mmCIF file of N, CA and C in Angstrom:
data_model
loop_
_atom_site.group_PDB
_atom_site.id
_atom_site.type_symbol
_atom_site.label_atom_id
_atom_site.label_comp_id
_atom_site.label_asym_id
_atom_site.label_seq_id
_atom_site.Cartn_x
_atom_site.Cartn_y
_atom_site.Cartn_z
ATOM 1 N N ARG A 1 16.801 15.936 8.450
ATOM 2 C CA ARG A 1 15.665 16.345 9.279
ATOM 3 C C ARG A 1 15.761 17.833 9.604
ATOM 4 N N THR A 2 14.596 18.416 9.798
ATOM 5 C CA THR A 2 14.565 19.814 10.210
ATOM 6 C C THR A 2 14.743 19.901 11.728
ATOM 7 N N PRO A 3 14.937 21.111 12.273
ATOM 8 C CA PRO A 3 15.047 21.240 13.735
ATOM 9 C C PRO A 3 13.816 20.707 14.480
ATOM 10 N N ASN A 4 12.655 20.682 13.820
ATOM 11 C CA ASN A 4 11.440 20.135 14.443
ATOM 12 C C ASN A 4 11.287 18.632 14.211
ATOM 13 N N GLY A 5 12.261 18.020 13.556
ATOM 14 C CA GLY A 5 12.230 16.578 13.351
ATOM 15 C C GLY A 5 11.497 16.103 12.110
ATOM 16 N N VAL A 6 11.195 16.989 11.170
ATOM 17 C CA VAL A 6 10.470 16.593 9.954
ATOM 18 C C VAL A 6 11.461 16.066 8.922
ATOM 19 N N ALA A 7 11.195 14.865 8.431
ATOM 20 C CA ALA A 7 12.040 14.246 7.415
ATOM 21 C C ALA A 7 11.435 14.473 6.029
ATOM 22 N N LEU A 8 12.269 14.396 5.009
ATOM 23 C CA LEU A 8 11.792 14.552 3.632
ATOM 24 C C LEU A 8 10.713 13.516 3.307
ATOM 25 N N ALA A 9 10.832 12.335 3.869
ATOM 26 C CA ALA A 9 9.830 11.290 3.625
ATOM 27 C C ALA A 9 8.431 11.757 4.025
ATOM 28 N N ARG A 10 8.313 12.506 5.104
ATOM 29 C CA ARG A 10 7.017 13.026 5.552
ATOM 30 C C ARG A 10 6.481 14.037 4.542
ATOM 31 N N CYS A 11 7.370 14.820 3.948
ATOM 32 C CA CYS A 11 6.955 15.846 2.982
ATOM 33 C C CYS A 11 6.438 15.243 1.676
ATOM 34 N N ILE A 12 7.059 14.158 1.224
ATOM 35 C CA ILE A 12 6.643 13.570 -0.056
ATOM 36 C C ILE A 12 5.558 12.509 0.099
ATOM 37 N N LYS A 13 5.202 12.167 1.333
ATOM 38 C CA LYS A 13 4.181 11.141 1.568
ATOM 39 C C LYS A 13 2.867 11.487 0.875
ATOM 40 N N VAL A 14 2.476 12.757 0.899
ATOM 41 C CA VAL A 14 1.225 13.171 0.260
ATOM 42 C C VAL A 14 1.247 12.852 -1.236
ATOM 43 N N GLY A 15 2.392 13.011 -1.874
ATOM 44 C CA GLY A 15 2.498 12.708 -3.294
ATOM 45 C C GLY A 15 2.513 11.216 -3.582
ATOM 46 N N ILE A 16 3.014 10.447 -2.643
ATOM 47 C CA ILE A 16 3.020 8.991 -2.801
ATOM 48 C C ILE A 16 1.625 8.428 -2.570
ATOM 49 N N ASP A 17 0.941 8.949 -1.555
ATOM 50 C CA ASP A 17 -0.399 8.459 -1.221
ATOM 51 C C ASP A 17 -1.475 8.931 -2.199
ATOM 52 N N ASN A 18 -1.289 10.112 -2.798
ATOM 53 C CA ASN A 18 -2.294 10.702 -3.689
ATOM 54 C C ASN A 18 -1.643 11.038 -5.020
ATOM 55 N N LYS A 19 -1.783 10.137 -5.949
ATOM 56 C CA LYS A 19 -1.124 10.292 -7.245
ATOM 57 C C LYS A 19 -1.735 11.413 -8.085
ATOM 58 N N GLY A 20 -2.903 11.909 -7.663
ATOM 59 C CA GLY A 20 -3.552 12.952 -8.444
ATOM 60 C C GLY A 20 -4.499 12.359 -9.467
ATOM 61 N N HIS A 21 -4.933 13.212 -10.368
ATOM 62 C CA HIS A 21 -5.910 12.844 -11.380
ATOM 63 C C HIS A 21 -5.609 13.670 -12.619
ATOM 64 N N ASP A 22 -5.944 13.174 -13.785
ATOM 65 C CA ASP A 22 -5.679 13.905 -15.021
ATOM 66 C C ASP A 22 -6.285 15.304 -15.009
ATOM 67 N N MET A 23 -7.407 15.463 -14.319
ATOM 68 C CA MET A 23 -8.100 16.748 -14.305
ATOM 69 C C MET A 23 -7.704 17.637 -13.123
ATOM 70 N N ILE A 24 -6.904 17.100 -12.202
ATOM 71 C CA ILE A 24 -6.517 17.857 -11.014
ATOM 72 C C ILE A 24 -4.995 17.849 -10.902
ATOM 73 N N ARG A 25 -4.386 19.011 -11.043
ATOM 74 C CA ARG A 25 -2.930 19.108 -10.939
ATOM 75 C C ARG A 25 -2.532 19.125 -9.472
ATOM 76 N N THR A 26 -1.579 18.307 -9.128
ATOM 77 C CA THR A 26 -1.065 18.281 -7.761
ATOM 78 C C THR A 26 0.445 18.459 -7.798
ATOM 79 N N VAL A 27 1.007 18.886 -6.703
ATOM 80 C CA VAL A 27 2.444 19.124 -6.631
ATOM 81 C C VAL A 27 3.173 17.880 -6.141
ATOM 82 N N GLY A 28 2.623 17.190 -5.156
ATOM 83 C CA GLY A 28 3.226 15.952 -4.679
ATOM 84 C C GLY A 28 4.208 16.112 -3.542
ATOM 85 N N ILE A 29 4.342 17.315 -3.015
ATOM 86 C CA ILE A 29 5.220 17.541 -1.867
ATOM 87 C C ILE A 29 4.612 18.668 -1.041
ATOM 88 N N VAL A 30 4.678 18.527 0.273
ATOM 89 C CA VAL A 30 4.131 19.534 1.189
ATOM 90 C C VAL A 30 5.134 19.736 2.313
ATOM 91 N N ALA A 31 5.435 20.989 2.611
ATOM 92 C CA ALA A 31 6.369 21.282 3.700
ATOM 93 C C ALA A 31 5.775 20.836 5.025
ATOM 94 N N GLY A 32 6.593 20.213 5.839
ATOM 95 C CA GLY A 32 6.147 19.762 7.152
ATOM 96 C C GLY A 32 6.331 20.814 8.227
ATOM 97 N N ASP A 33 7.204 21.773 7.965
ATOM 98 C CA ASP A 33 7.390 22.921 8.863
ATOM 99 C C ASP A 33 8.118 24.016 8.093
ATOM 100 N N GLU A 34 8.307 25.137 8.737
ATOM 101 C CA GLU A 34 8.910 26.292 8.068
ATOM 102 C C GLU A 34 10.358 26.046 7.652
ATOM 103 N N PHE A 35 11.029 25.083 8.269
ATOM 104 C CA PHE A 35 12.433 24.810 7.980
ATOM 105 C C PHE A 35 12.635 23.901 6.771
ATOM 106 N N CYS A 36 11.570 23.259 6.300
ATOM 107 C CA CYS A 36 11.682 22.320 5.181
ATOM 108 C C CYS A 36 12.210 22.989 3.920
ATOM 109 N N TYR A 37 11.807 24.237 3.695
ATOM 110 C CA TYR A 37 12.229 24.931 2.479
ATOM 111 C C TYR A 37 13.741 25.107 2.429
ATOM 112 N N ASP A 38 14.385 25.238 3.582
ATOM 113 C CA ASP A 38 15.843 25.346 3.625
ATOM 114 C C ASP A 38 16.498 23.970 3.716
ATOM 115 N N ALA A 39 15.983 23.124 4.587
ATOM 116 C CA ALA A 39 16.594 21.812 4.795
ATOM 117 C C ALA A 39 16.550 20.950 3.535
ATOM 118 N N PHE A 40 15.485 21.070 2.770
ATOM 119 C CA PHE A 40 15.315 20.260 1.564
ATOM 120 C C PHE A 40 15.234 21.158 0.332
ATOM 121 N N ALA A 41 16.009 22.239 0.344
ATOM 122 C CA ALA A 41 15.959 23.241 -0.722
ATOM 123 C C ALA A 41 16.213 22.647 -2.100
ATOM 124 N N ASP A 42 17.100 21.659 -2.196
ATOM 125 C CA ASP A 42 17.384 21.072 -3.504
ATOM 126 C C ASP A 42 16.132 20.469 -4.141
ATOM 127 N N VAL A 43 15.219 19.959 -3.333
ATOM 128 C CA VAL A 43 13.970 19.391 -3.849
ATOM 129 C C VAL A 43 12.903 20.477 -3.985
ATOM 130 N N PHE A 44 12.661 21.223 -2.903
ATOM 131 C CA PHE A 44 11.603 22.232 -2.923
ATOM 132 C C PHE A 44 11.843 23.300 -3.987
ATOM 133 N N ASP A 45 13.083 23.761 -4.149
ATOM 134 C CA ASP A 45 13.375 24.795 -5.133
ATOM 135 C C ASP A 45 13.039 24.329 -6.544
ATOM 136 N N ARG A 46 13.379 23.086 -6.865
ATOM 137 C CA ARG A 46 13.072 22.565 -8.209
ATOM 138 C C ARG A 46 11.577 22.406 -8.416
ATOM 139 N N VAL A 47 10.875 21.907 -7.397
ATOM 140 C CA VAL A 47 9.426 21.722 -7.524
ATOM 141 C C VAL A 47 8.730 23.074 -7.657
ATOM 142 N N ILE A 48 9.105 24.029 -6.815
ATOM 143 C CA ILE A 48 8.478 25.346 -6.861
ATOM 144 C C ILE A 48 8.771 26.031 -8.191
ATOM 145 N N SER A 49 9.986 25.918 -8.674
ATOM 146 C CA SER A 49 10.353 26.519 -9.955
ATOM 147 C C SER A 49 9.530 25.917 -11.091
ATOM 148 N N LYS A 50 9.388 24.603 -11.097
ATOM 149 C CA LYS A 50 8.585 23.924 -12.128
ATOM 150 C C LYS A 50 7.127 24.336 -12.017
ATOM 151 N N TRP A 51 6.616 24.388 -10.803
ATOM 152 C CA TRP A 51 5.227 24.767 -10.550
ATOM 153 C C TRP A 51 4.960 26.158 -11.097
ATOM 154 N N GLN A 52 5.876 27.089 -10.839
ATOM 155 C CA GLN A 52 5.705 28.462 -11.302
ATOM 156 C C GLN A 52 5.860 28.564 -12.807
ATOM 157 N N SER A 53 6.781 27.827 -13.400
ATOM 158 C CA SER A 53 6.996 27.915 -14.848
ATOM 159 C C SER A 53 5.846 27.301 -15.632
ATOM 160 N N ASP A 54 5.092 26.413 -15.005
ATOM 161 C CA ASP A 54 3.923 25.826 -15.656
ATOM 162 C C ASP A 54 2.703 26.728 -15.553
ATOM 163 N N GLY A 55 2.874 27.899 -14.959
ATOM 164 C CA GLY A 55 1.774 28.842 -14.853
ATOM 165 C C GLY A 55 0.806 28.556 -13.728
ATOM 166 N N MET A 56 1.199 27.698 -12.785
ATOM 167 C CA MET A 56 0.288 27.375 -11.691
ATOM 168 C C MET A 56 0.258 28.469 -10.637
ATOM 169 N N VAL A 57 1.291 29.309 -10.605
ATOM 170 C CA VAL A 57 1.330 30.416 -9.658
ATOM 171 C C VAL A 57 1.345 31.704 -10.463
ATOM 172 N N VAL A 58 0.414 32.575 -10.192
ATOM 173 C CA VAL A 58 0.322 33.830 -10.920
ATOM 174 C C VAL A 58 1.065 34.924 -10.191
ATOM 175 N N SER A 59 0.725 35.157 -8.959
ATOM 176 C CA SER A 59 1.406 36.165 -8.159
ATOM 177 C C SER A 59 1.046 35.941 -6.709
ATOM 178 N N ASP A 60 1.677 36.710 -5.852
ATOM 179 C CA ASP A 60 1.353 36.609 -4.442
ATOM 180 C C ASP A 60 0.361 37.686 -4.034
ATOM 181 N N GLN A 61 -0.245 38.337 -5.019
ATOM 182 C CA GLN A 61 -1.216 39.383 -4.731
ATOM 183 C C GLN A 61 -2.603 38.924 -5.151
ATOM 184 N N ASP A 62 -3.574 39.264 -4.328
ATOM 185 C CA ASP A 62 -4.960 38.919 -4.613
ATOM 186 C C ASP A 62 -5.457 39.734 -5.793
ATOM 187 N N THR A 63 -6.151 39.103 -6.690
ATOM 188 C CA THR A 63 -6.769 39.821 -7.803
ATOM 189 C C THR A 63 -8.143 39.237 -8.061
ATOM 190 N N GLY A 64 -9.114 40.091 -8.176
ATOM 191 C CA GLY A 64 -10.459 39.641 -8.515
ATOM 192 C C GLY A 64 -10.706 39.732 -10.005
ATOM 193 N N ASP A 65 -9.727 40.277 -10.748
ATOM 194 C CA ASP A 65 -9.860 40.451 -12.185
ATOM 195 C C ASP A 65 -9.232 39.261 -12.894
ATOM 196 N N LEU A 66 -10.050 38.372 -13.427
ATOM 197 C CA LEU A 66 -9.532 37.173 -14.074
ATOM 198 C C LEU A 66 -8.692 37.476 -15.298
ATOM 199 N N GLN A 67 -8.887 38.608 -15.942
ATOM 200 C CA GLN A 67 -8.069 38.984 -17.091
ATOM 201 C C GLN A 67 -6.611 39.212 -16.687
ATOM 202 N N LYS A 68 -6.370 39.563 -15.417
ATOM 203 C CA LYS A 68 -4.998 39.727 -14.930
ATOM 204 C C LYS A 68 -4.344 38.374 -14.704
ATOM 205 N N VAL A 69 -5.143 37.369 -14.472
ATOM 206 C CA VAL A 69 -4.624 36.020 -14.276
ATOM 207 C C VAL A 69 -4.280 35.405 -15.621
ATOM 208 N N SER A 70 -5.216 35.448 -16.547
ATOM 209 C CA SER A 70 -5.014 34.913 -17.886
ATOM 210 C C SER A 70 -6.040 35.527 -18.820
ATOM 211 N N PRO A 71 -5.608 35.927 -20.020
ATOM 212 C CA PRO A 71 -6.568 36.459 -20.987
ATOM 213 C C PRO A 71 -7.411 35.358 -21.631
ATOM 214 N N LEU A 72 -7.027 34.106 -21.416
ATOM 215 C CA LEU A 72 -7.736 32.979 -22.003
ATOM 216 C C LEU A 72 -8.887 32.537 -21.116
ATOM 217 N N SER A 73 -9.975 32.153 -21.726
ATOM 218 C CA SER A 73 -11.109 31.634 -20.974
ATOM 219 C C SER A 73 -10.851 30.175 -20.626
ATOM 220 N N MET A 74 -11.147 29.796 -19.400
ATOM 221 C CA MET A 74 -10.972 28.399 -19.011
ATOM 222 C C MET A 74 -12.039 27.517 -19.637
ATOM 223 N N ASP A 75 -13.158 28.115 -20.003
ATOM 224 C CA ASP A 75 -14.275 27.374 -20.583
ATOM 225 C C ASP A 75 -14.997 28.299 -21.576
ATOM 226 N N PRO A 76 -14.442 28.464 -22.779
ATOM 227 C CA PRO A 76 -14.978 29.431 -23.726
ATOM 228 C C PRO A 76 -16.457 29.241 -24.057
ATOM 229 N N LEU A 77 -16.944 28.015 -24.042
ATOM 230 C CA LEU A 77 -18.346 27.760 -24.379
ATOM 231 C C LEU A 77 -19.256 27.769 -23.151
ATOM 232 N N GLY A 78 -18.663 27.874 -21.974
ATOM 233 C CA GLY A 78 -19.456 27.892 -20.751
ATOM 234 C C GLY A 78 -20.160 26.584 -20.454
ATOM 235 N N GLU A 79 -19.526 25.474 -20.824
ATOM 236 C CA GLU A 79 -20.179 24.168 -20.683
ATOM 237 C C GLU A 79 -19.578 23.270 -19.607
ATOM 238 N N HIS A 80 -18.389 23.587 -19.130
ATOM 239 C CA HIS A 80 -17.709 22.613 -18.275
ATOM 240 C C HIS A 80 -17.294 23.133 -16.903
ATOM 241 N N VAL A 81 -16.762 24.317 -16.821
ATOM 242 C CA VAL A 81 -16.229 24.833 -15.569
ATOM 243 C C VAL A 81 -17.355 25.377 -14.699
ATOM 244 N N LEU A 82 -17.523 24.778 -13.526
ATOM 245 C CA LEU A 82 -18.535 25.243 -12.585
ATOM 246 C C LEU A 82 -17.936 26.203 -11.567
ATOM 247 N N SER A 83 -16.715 25.929 -11.134
ATOM 248 C CA SER A 83 -16.065 26.804 -10.173
ATOM 249 C C SER A 83 -14.563 26.566 -10.215
ATOM 250 N N ILE A 84 -13.847 27.527 -9.674
ATOM 251 C CA ILE A 84 -12.400 27.430 -9.562
ATOM 252 C C ILE A 84 -12.050 27.789 -8.133
ATOM 253 N N ARG A 85 -11.159 27.028 -7.547
ATOM 254 C CA ARG A 85 -10.760 27.311 -6.173
ATOM 255 C C ARG A 85 -9.254 27.351 -6.081
ATOM 256 N N VAL A 86 -8.743 28.380 -5.464
ATOM 257 C CA VAL A 86 -7.321 28.501 -5.198
ATOM 258 C C VAL A 86 -7.171 28.620 -3.695
ATOM 259 N N CYS A 87 -6.276 27.841 -3.142
ATOM 260 C CA CYS A 87 -6.125 27.823 -1.693
ATOM 261 C C CYS A 87 -4.671 28.098 -1.319
ATOM 262 N N GLY A 88 -4.490 29.048 -0.459
ATOM 263 C CA GLY A 88 -3.167 29.324 0.084
ATOM 264 C C GLY A 88 -3.217 29.137 1.589
ATOM 265 N N LEU A 89 -2.274 28.420 2.136
ATOM 266 C CA LEU A 89 -2.281 28.125 3.564
ATOM 267 C C LEU A 89 -1.045 28.699 4.239
ATOM 268 N N ARG A 90 -1.198 29.075 5.457
ATOM 269 C CA ARG A 90 -0.083 29.562 6.257
ATOM 270 C C ARG A 90 -0.031 28.758 7.552
ATOM 271 N N ASN A 91 1.070 28.867 8.237
ATOM 272 C CA ASN A 91 1.241 28.148 9.482
ATOM 273 C C ASN A 91 1.714 29.109 10.559
ATOM 274 N N LEU A 92 1.586 28.717 11.784
ATOM 275 C CA LEU A 92 2.109 29.499 12.895
ATOM 276 C C LEU A 92 3.583 29.167 13.078
ATOM 277 N N ARG A 93 4.388 30.186 13.220
ATOM 278 C CA ARG A 93 5.826 29.990 13.405
ATOM 279 C C ARG A 93 6.079 29.086 14.611
ATOM 280 N N GLY A 94 6.975 28.123 14.412
ATOM 281 C CA GLY A 94 7.364 27.243 15.505
ATOM 282 C C GLY A 94 6.555 25.957 15.596
ATOM 283 N N PHE A 95 5.476 25.861 14.830
ATOM 284 C CA PHE A 95 4.661 24.641 14.833
ATOM 285 C C PHE A 95 4.838 23.920 13.505
ATOM 286 N N ARG A 96 4.815 22.609 13.572
ATOM 287 C CA ARG A 96 4.878 21.840 12.336
ATOM 288 C C ARG A 96 3.567 22.005 11.575
ATOM 289 N N MET A 97 3.629 21.784 10.270
ATOM 290 C CA MET A 97 2.453 21.933 9.417
ATOM 291 C C MET A 97 1.705 20.608 9.305
ATOM 292 N N ALA A 98 0.600 20.649 8.621
ATOM 293 C CA ALA A 98 -0.334 19.515 8.574
ATOM 294 C C ALA A 98 0.292 18.145 8.348
ATOM 295 N N PRO A 99 1.221 17.967 7.422
ATOM 296 C CA PRO A 99 1.713 16.602 7.209
ATOM 297 C C PRO A 99 2.542 16.042 8.359
ATOM 298 N N ALA A 100 3.001 16.900 9.266
ATOM 299 C CA ALA A 100 3.903 16.424 10.315
ATOM 300 C C ALA A 100 3.443 16.756 11.729
ATOM 301 N N ILE A 101 2.404 17.536 11.882
ATOM 302 C CA ILE A 101 1.979 17.984 13.209
ATOM 303 C C ILE A 101 1.378 16.823 14.014
ATOM 304 N N SER A 102 1.671 16.808 15.293
ATOM 305 C CA SER A 102 1.132 15.758 16.164
ATOM 306 C C SER A 102 -0.220 16.206 16.730
ATOM 307 N N ARG A 103 -0.937 15.276 17.304
ATOM 308 C CA ARG A 103 -2.224 15.594 17.928
ATOM 309 C C ARG A 103 -2.041 16.616 19.058
ATOM 310 N N ALA A 104 -0.992 16.439 19.850
ATOM 311 C CA ALA A 104 -0.745 17.368 20.962
ATOM 312 C C ALA A 104 -0.453 18.776 20.449
ATOM 313 N N GLU A 105 0.312 18.861 19.350
ATOM 314 C CA GLU A 105 0.592 20.177 18.763
ATOM 315 C C GLU A 105 -0.679 20.807 18.193
ATOM 316 N N ARG A 106 -1.532 19.998 17.584
ATOM 317 C CA ARG A 106 -2.810 20.517 17.063
ATOM 318 C C ARG A 106 -3.636 21.122 18.198
ATOM 319 N N ARG A 107 -3.685 20.430 19.309
ATOM 320 C CA ARG A 107 -4.439 20.933 20.461
ATOM 321 C C ARG A 107 -3.836 22.236 20.976
ATOM 322 N N GLN A 108 -2.519 22.316 20.977
ATOM 323 C CA GLN A 108 -1.850 23.542 21.417
ATOM 324 C C GLN A 108 -2.185 24.703 20.470
ATOM 325 N N VAL A 109 -2.186 24.456 19.178
ATOM 326 C CA VAL A 109 -2.557 25.477 18.195
ATOM 327 C C VAL A 109 -4.005 25.915 18.420
ATOM 328 N N GLU A 110 -4.891 24.945 18.654
ATOM 329 C CA GLU A 110 -6.296 25.271 18.907
ATOM 330 C C GLU A 110 -6.429 26.186 20.129
ATOM 331 N N ARG A 111 -5.680 25.871 21.182
ATOM 332 C CA ARG A 111 -5.735 26.710 22.383
ATOM 333 C C ARG A 111 -5.252 28.133 22.097
ATOM 334 N N LEU A 112 -4.245 28.264 21.253
ATOM 335 C CA LEU A 112 -3.718 29.590 20.895
ATOM 336 C C LEU A 112 -4.720 30.399 20.078
ATOM 337 N N LEU A 113 -5.439 29.713 19.187
ATOM 338 C CA LEU A 113 -6.310 30.417 18.248
ATOM 339 C C LEU A 113 -7.750 30.595 18.700
ATOM 340 N N VAL A 114 -8.197 29.775 19.626
ATOM 341 C CA VAL A 114 -9.616 29.844 20.011
ATOM 342 C C VAL A 114 -9.783 30.587 21.317
#
């Protein structure tokens, strides 16, 4: 468990509950708090390394130039791809993340941000 009480089971629950789809690549593990990356490094490091080696992560810098991402067209004939979405999420230090946060913690975060 992490100092915030997050167990590895909570992190992999998303992958157990949502097997994914042939057309949608999923990772199957989500950090429950900032300490998960250290507490469960043997798992997270392997998953992140595999994710990056499969080309799912390009860089940590924003780019509007798709040629910098890949010289290949995702839909050369323009018949299938309607949109592409990439989402990066951050958390507030000291609070658990979505898979492990309690209702009371969510309310506390809302009070801080609103």
